[in-house]
mmCIF file of C-alpha atoms in Angstrom:
data_model
loop_
_atom_site.group_PDB
_atom_site.id
_atom_site.type_symbol
_atom_site.label_atom_id
_atom_site.label_comp_id
_atom_site.label_asym_id
_atom_site.label_seq_id
_atom_site.Cartn_x
_atom_site.Cartn_y
_atom_site.Cartn_z
ATOM 1 C CA MET A 1 85.254 32.305 91.095
ATOM 2 C CA THR A 2 84.098 35.589 90.398
ATOM 3 C CA GLY A 3 81.873 38.144 92.184
ATOM 4 C CA ALA A 4 80.201 41.650 91.806
ATOM 5 C CA GLY A 5 83.634 43.407 92.205
ATOM 6 C CA MET A 6 84.704 41.575 88.841
ATOM 7 C CA SER A 7 82.243 43.966 86.917
ATOM 8 C CA VAL A 8 82.660 47.040 88.983
ATOM 9 C CA GLU A 9 85.168 48.548 86.512
ATOM 10 C CA SER A 10 82.903 48.103 83.553
ATOM 11 C CA GLY A 11 80.550 50.281 85.376
ATOM 12 C CA LEU A 12 78.036 48.004 86.816
ATOM 13 C CA ARG A 13 76.865 48.706 90.397
ATOM 14 C CA THR A 14 77.374 46.099 93.174
ATOM 15 C CA PHE A 15 74.285 45.282 95.125
ATOM 16 C CA ARG A 16 75.772 45.371 98.374
ATOM 17 C CA ASP A 17 78.198 48.259 98.895
ATOM 18 C CA ALA A 18 77.120 51.779 100.386
ATOM 19 C CA ASP A 19 75.807 53.002 96.789
ATOM 20 C CA GLY A 20 74.555 49.532 95.785
ATOM 21 C CA LEU A 21 71.126 48.439 94.017
ATOM 22 C CA TRP A 22 69.868 47.425 97.189
ATOM 23 C CA GLU A 23 70.187 50.739 98.630
ATOM 24 C CA GLU A 24 67.616 51.587 95.866
ATOM 25 C CA TYR A 25 65.484 48.458 95.328
ATOM 26 C CA PRO A 26 64.591 46.653 98.528
ATOM 27 C CA VAL A 27 65.499 43.245 98.049
ATOM 28 C CA ALA A 28 62.299 41.723 99.172
ATOM 29 C CA GLN A 29 60.432 43.587 96.698
ATOM 30 C CA VAL A 30 62.688 42.609 93.374
ATOM 31 C CA ALA A 31 65.023 39.508 94.301
ATOM 32 C CA THR A 32 62.704 37.131 96.077
ATOM 33 C CA HIS A 33 59.992 34.768 95.468
ATOM 34 C CA GLU A 34 57.277 36.585 97.383
ATOM 35 C CA GLY A 35 58.286 39.723 95.804
ATOM 36 C CA TRP A 36 57.430 38.127 92.308
ATOM 37 C CA GLU A 37 54.238 36.859 93.445
ATOM 38 C CA ALA A 38 53.360 40.285 95.146
ATOM 39 C CA ASP A 39 54.400 42.235 92.018
ATOM 40 C CA PRO A 40 55.565 40.598 89.016
ATOM 41 C CA THR A 41 55.163 43.984 87.060
ATOM 42 C CA LEU A 42 57.757 45.625 89.475
ATOM 43 C CA VAL A 43 60.040 42.673 89.127
ATOM 44 C CA THR A 44 59.800 42.436 85.237
ATOM 45 C CA ASN A 45 60.576 46.222 85.059
ATOM 46 C CA PHE A 46 63.547 46.068 87.456
ATOM 47 C CA TYR A 47 65.263 43.496 85.679
ATOM 48 C CA ASN A 48 64.478 45.129 82.402
ATOM 49 C CA MET A 49 66.237 48.338 83.748
ATOM 50 C CA LEU A 50 69.368 46.108 84.520
ATOM 51 C CA ARG A 51 69.280 44.470 80.928
ATOM 52 C CA ARG A 52 69.115 47.979 79.546
ATOM 53 C CA LYS A 53 72.151 48.981 81.659
ATOM 54 C CA CYS A 54 74.248 45.608 80.864
ATOM 55 C CA TRP A 55 73.939 45.911 77.140
ATOM 56 C CA GLY A 56 75.832 49.392 77.633
ATOM 57 C CA VAL A 57 78.743 48.241 79.113
ATOM 58 C CA LYS A 58 81.500 46.344 77.849
ATOM 59 C CA PRO A 59 83.923 43.797 79.703
ATOM 60 C CA ASN A 60 86.930 45.265 81.453
ATOM 61 C CA GLU A 61 90.596 44.024 81.086
ATOM 62 C CA GLY A 62 89.978 42.227 84.248
ATOM 63 C CA HIS A 63 87.295 40.045 82.129
ATOM 64 C CA ARG A 64 89.733 39.698 79.148
ATOM 65 C CA LEU A 65 92.590 38.770 81.141
ATOM 66 C CA VAL A 66 90.496 35.733 82.841
ATOM 67 C CA ALA A 67 89.782 34.723 79.267
ATOM 68 C CA ARG A 68 93.469 34.905 78.551
ATOM 69 C CA LEU A 69 94.079 32.396 80.795
ATOM 70 C CA GLU A 70 92.471 29.661 78.202
ATOM 71 C CA GLU A 71 95.676 30.185 76.242
ATOM 72 C CA LYS A 72 97.613 27.997 78.974
ATOM 73 C CA TYR A 73 95.054 26.691 81.028
ATOM 74 C CA GLU A 74 91.835 24.866 81.138
ATOM 75 C CA VAL A 75 89.721 27.218 82.904
ATOM 76 C CA VAL A 76 86.088 27.107 84.651
ATOM 77 C CA VAL A 77 84.699 30.566 85.734
ATOM 78 C CA VAL A 78 82.185 30.015 88.398
ATOM 79 C CA THR A 79 80.458 33.434 88.781
ATOM 80 C CA GLN A 80 77.947 35.002 91.060
ATOM 81 C CA ASN A 81 77.330 37.615 88.655
ATOM 82 C CA VAL A 82 74.284 37.715 86.208
ATOM 83 C CA ASP A 83 75.776 39.844 83.636
ATOM 84 C CA ASN A 84 77.445 37.871 80.368
ATOM 85 C CA LEU A 85 80.395 39.885 80.614
ATOM 86 C CA HIS A 86 82.677 36.730 81.008
ATOM 87 C CA GLU A 87 81.259 35.336 77.734
ATOM 88 C CA GLN A 88 81.709 38.560 76.014
ATOM 89 C CA ALA A 89 85.354 38.693 76.913
ATOM 90 C CA GLY A 90 85.885 35.373 75.277
ATOM 91 C CA SER A 91 85.675 32.848 78.393
ATOM 92 C CA SER A 92 84.215 29.566 77.152
ATOM 93 C CA ASN A 93 83.028 27.671 80.219
ATOM 94 C CA VAL A 94 81.136 29.747 82.488
ATOM 95 C CA ILE A 95 78.836 28.479 85.317
ATOM 96 C CA HIS A 96 76.447 30.864 86.447
ATOM 97 C CA LEU A 97 75.234 30.272 89.977
ATOM 98 C CA HIS A 98 72.642 33.046 90.537
ATOM 99 C CA GLY A 99 70.968 32.890 87.081
ATOM 100 C CA GLU A 100 71.457 35.060 83.727
ATOM 101 C CA LEU A 101 70.094 38.489 83.087
ATOM 102 C CA MET A 102 69.684 37.860 79.760
ATOM 103 C CA LYS A 103 67.517 35.012 80.185
ATOM 104 C CA VAL A 104 63.870 34.673 80.872
ATOM 105 C CA CYS A 105 62.175 31.428 81.906
ATOM 106 C CA SER A 106 58.812 29.832 82.975
ATOM 107 C CA SER A 107 57.808 31.040 86.442
ATOM 108 C CA ARG A 108 56.224 27.580 86.727
ATOM 109 C CA ASP A 109 59.489 25.742 86.388
ATOM 110 C CA PRO A 110 62.475 28.174 85.906
ATOM 111 C CA GLU A 111 64.744 25.066 84.886
ATOM 112 C CA ASP A 112 63.043 23.603 82.277
ATOM 113 C CA PRO A 113 65.187 24.464 79.018
ATOM 114 C CA ARG A 114 61.787 24.460 76.798
ATOM 115 C CA TYR A 115 60.855 27.619 78.265
ATOM 116 C CA GLN A 116 63.995 29.281 78.534
ATOM 117 C CA ARG A 117 64.758 32.320 76.155
ATOM 118 C CA THR A 118 67.967 34.171 75.506
ATOM 119 C CA LEU A 119 67.324 37.772 74.775
ATOM 120 C CA THR A 120 69.199 40.125 72.454
ATOM 121 C CA PRO A 121 70.272 43.632 72.648
ATOM 122 C CA ASP A 122 67.431 44.372 70.216
ATOM 123 C CA ASP A 123 64.869 42.665 71.948
ATOM 124 C CA CYS A 124 65.877 42.762 75.827
ATOM 125 C CA GLN A 125 62.609 43.962 77.152
ATOM 126 C CA ILE A 126 59.540 41.795 78.539
ATOM 127 C CA ALA A 127 56.349 43.346 78.809
ATOM 128 C CA PRO A 128 54.798 42.482 82.076
ATOM 129 C CA GLY A 129 52.111 39.951 81.708
ATOM 130 C CA THR A 130 54.244 38.134 78.923
ATOM 131 C CA LEU A 131 53.620 34.143 79.307
ATOM 132 C CA ALA A 132 56.065 31.419 78.600
ATOM 133 C CA GLY A 133 55.313 28.572 76.539
ATOM 134 C CA ASP A 134 53.815 26.744 79.330
ATOM 135 C CA GLY A 135 51.166 29.340 80.171
ATOM 136 C CA SER A 136 53.011 30.668 83.223
ATOM 137 C CA LEU A 137 54.417 34.253 83.536
ATOM 138 C CA LEU A 138 57.603 34.899 81.847
ATOM 139 C CA ARG A 139 60.005 35.764 84.880
ATOM 140 C CA PRO A 140 63.760 36.584 84.891
ATOM 141 C CA TYR A 141 66.052 33.633 84.912
ATOM 142 C CA ILE A 142 67.419 34.726 88.245
ATOM 143 C CA VAL A 143 68.020 32.694 91.487
ATOM 144 C CA PHE A 144 65.733 34.826 93.710
ATOM 145 C CA PHE A 145 66.749 34.744 97.677
ATOM 146 C CA GLY A 146 65.580 31.599 99.397
ATOM 147 C CA GLU A 147 65.607 29.790 96.106
ATOM 148 C CA ALA A 148 67.790 26.479 95.481
ATOM 149 C CA VAL A 149 71.151 27.294 93.596
ATOM 150 C CA PRO A 150 70.594 24.829 90.715
ATOM 151 C CA ASN A 151 74.682 24.927 89.743
ATOM 152 C CA ILE A 152 76.081 24.621 93.207
ATOM 153 C CA GLU A 153 76.812 21.089 92.899
ATOM 154 C CA LEU A 154 78.697 21.485 89.714
ATOM 155 C CA ALA A 155 80.711 24.280 90.765
ATOM 156 C CA ALA A 156 81.642 22.383 94.088
ATOM 157 C CA ARG A 157 82.860 19.330 91.748
ATOM 158 C CA GLU A 158 85.186 21.926 89.831
ATOM 159 C CA ALA A 159 86.405 23.380 92.871
ATOM 160 C CA MET A 160 87.606 20.137 94.376
ATOM 161 C CA GLU A 161 89.234 19.220 90.656
ATOM 162 C CA ALA A 162 91.204 22.580 90.523
ATOM 163 C CA ASP A 163 94.870 22.729 90.440
ATOM 164 C CA ILE A 164 94.745 26.712 90.924
ATOM 165 C CA PHE A 165 91.436 28.553 92.601
ATOM 166 C CA ILE A 166 91.393 32.296 91.848
ATOM 167 C CA ILE A 167 88.844 34.313 93.759
ATOM 168 C CA ILE A 168 87.958 37.820 92.253
ATOM 169 C CA GLY A 169 85.701 40.788 93.633
ATOM 170 C CA THR A 170 83.714 38.780 96.019
ATOM 171 C CA SER A 171 83.244 39.257 99.776
ATOM 172 C CA LEU A 172 82.921 35.833 100.609
ATOM 173 C CA ASN A 173 79.759 36.535 102.523
ATOM 174 C CA VAL A 174 77.276 34.855 99.917
ATOM 175 C CA TYR A 175 76.225 31.481 100.650
ATOM 176 C CA PRO A 176 76.278 29.181 99.106
ATOM 177 C CA ALA A 177 78.883 30.463 96.770
ATOM 178 C CA ALA A 178 81.158 31.330 99.689
ATOM 179 C CA GLY A 179 81.647 28.019 100.715
ATOM 180 C CA LEU A 180 83.294 26.714 97.402
ATOM 181 C CA VAL A 181 86.585 27.755 98.640
ATOM 182 C CA HIS A 182 86.175 24.885 101.560
ATOM 183 C CA TYR A 183 85.886 22.512 98.503
ATOM 184 C CA VAL A 184 89.519 23.289 97.342
ATOM 185 C CA ARG A 185 92.138 20.556 97.879
ATOM 186 C CA PRO A 186 94.550 21.690 101.011
ATOM 187 C CA ALA A 187 97.451 21.620 98.636
ATOM 188 C CA THR A 188 95.917 23.889 96.017
ATOM 189 C CA PRO A 189 97.098 27.678 95.777
ATOM 190 C CA ILE A 190 94.460 29.927 96.299
ATOM 191 C CA TYR A 191 94.642 33.459 95.074
ATOM 192 C CA LEU A 192 91.978 36.357 96.178
ATOM 193 C CA ILE A 193 91.803 39.458 94.411
ATOM 194 C CA ASP A 194 89.982 42.125 95.992
ATOM 195 C CA PRO A 195 90.823 45.695 96.995
ATOM 196 C CA ASN A 196 88.750 45.253 100.268
ATOM 197 C CA ASP A 197 89.711 43.431 103.421
ATOM 198 C CA VAL A 198 88.036 39.909 102.908
ATOM 199 C CA SER A 199 87.605 37.193 105.770
ATOM 200 C CA ALA A 200 89.484 34.503 103.764
ATOM 201 C CA PRO A 201 90.743 30.854 104.867
ATOM 202 C CA SER A 202 94.047 31.019 106.085
ATOM 203 C CA GLY A 203 96.861 30.333 103.326
ATOM 204 C CA VAL A 204 95.063 32.315 101.045
ATOM 205 C CA HIS A 205 97.398 34.785 98.889
ATOM 206 C CA HIS A 206 95.310 38.117 98.997
ATOM 207 C CA ILE A 207 96.210 40.547 95.925
ATOM 208 C CA ALA A 208 94.654 43.742 97.297
ATOM 209 C CA LYS A 209 93.713 45.302 94.213
ATOM 210 C CA GLY A 210 90.747 45.602 91.729
ATOM 211 C CA ALA A 211 89.832 43.132 89.125
ATOM 212 C CA SER A 212 92.171 44.612 86.380
ATOM 213 C CA ASP A 213 95.168 45.567 88.441
ATOM 214 C CA GLY A 214 95.194 42.375 90.216
ATOM 215 C CA MET A 215 94.582 40.029 87.315
ATOM 216 C CA ARG A 216 97.840 41.858 85.708
ATOM 217 C CA GLU A 217 99.580 40.947 88.860
ATOM 218 C CA LEU A 218 98.297 37.279 89.077
ATOM 219 C CA PHE A 219 99.368 36.966 85.636
ATOM 220 C CA ALA A 220 103.083 37.720 86.264
ATOM 221 C CA ILE A 221 103.085 35.296 89.360
ATOM 222 C CA LEU A 222 101.531 32.576 87.208
#
């Protein structure tokens, strides 16, 4: 399971840290359904900006080492991140909990696959007012605050079946994602890679390093 700290070394700012994006862009304006309803142009342009930034960065060694685990293990990545850096690094089974920045969807029914569209580096901007195929405004395929998390049950099933559970770059403060650790079977080893103090359940092996250094250490352990 990965959070915003996974992508920091790639140059993507986190949302919640002292210099994070929420300091500059209020959550209520750009990451809630109410914000979307009030000013869809502002929200559309905010995610256009994020896409431009995201296409300018590359996976870091932490992403690449997570992908390399597939050489030895069956790996499922459950990420809170909306970037596609895990996929770029080569991870083949990625569950996005909070949506995908590189997709847009119907604002009437975001989960209707008929009206979802994946953007490319050459076509990553959405003009405000663009309509989806069902006639509703095209919106970012992002799970706004207060909205249901469509993939949480799938992620919980994967957590229950895990033989090893690895947490990278997350504060374990954002629910329901933070609750996934409680679905892990009692005897399953849990490794937490994060340079900060994180309030984690007892028995978790904390590697107090960033994503790349932490994954190098974990590779040696495994």
